[in-house]
Steps between C-alpha positions, in 0.01 A plus 500: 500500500845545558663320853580703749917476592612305765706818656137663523370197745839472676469890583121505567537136727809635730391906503125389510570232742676717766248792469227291511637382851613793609192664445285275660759342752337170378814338394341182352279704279832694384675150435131372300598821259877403527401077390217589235726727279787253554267241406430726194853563431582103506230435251644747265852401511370120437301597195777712383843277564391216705466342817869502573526850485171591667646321776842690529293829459259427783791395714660862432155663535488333861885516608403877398224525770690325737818709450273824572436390839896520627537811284242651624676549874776649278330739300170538586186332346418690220877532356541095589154425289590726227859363450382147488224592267720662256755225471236223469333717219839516312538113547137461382586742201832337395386099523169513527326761250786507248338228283170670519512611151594210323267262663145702484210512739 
């Protein structure tokens, strides 16, 4: 079974996390969704190109959710989620998934 790409947990983990509290207005359950597919995401980045990089990743992935917060007052929530989303799936993409060919599942 093939893995699934780190850009697809990013995504689903900052857009899953926010609807998820939004929805609800349960904000810890919307941060549970936001920590397991991080969690997710770390795991595949360490079985994939190590711990070292798992780490920088995760620290983007979080800086990311973090950043979305101050954005947010600036361009409203779902633009500020959306933009921080995309550019930590393009990070994910570029260092993360790139050597997904190369070294199988």
């Amino acid at each position: 079974m093939p893995a699934v790409p780190s850009a697809v947990l990013t995504t689903a983990g900052l857009v899953g996390g926010y609807s998820v509290a939004r929805t609800t207005g349960n904000r810890p359950l919307g941060g549970v969704v936001l920590a397991g597919f991080g969690a997710a995401a770390f795991e595949t980045w360490r079985r994939r190109s190590g711990v070292g990089t798992a780490v920088a990743l995760t620290a983007v992935y979080v800086a990311a959710f973090g950043l979305s917060h101050p954005l947010a007052r600036k361009v409203g929530s779902w633009p500020a989620v959306l933009g921080v989303t995309a550019a930590t799936a393009a990070v994910a993409v570029a260092a993360g998934d790139r050597d997904r060919d190369r070294t199988g599942p």
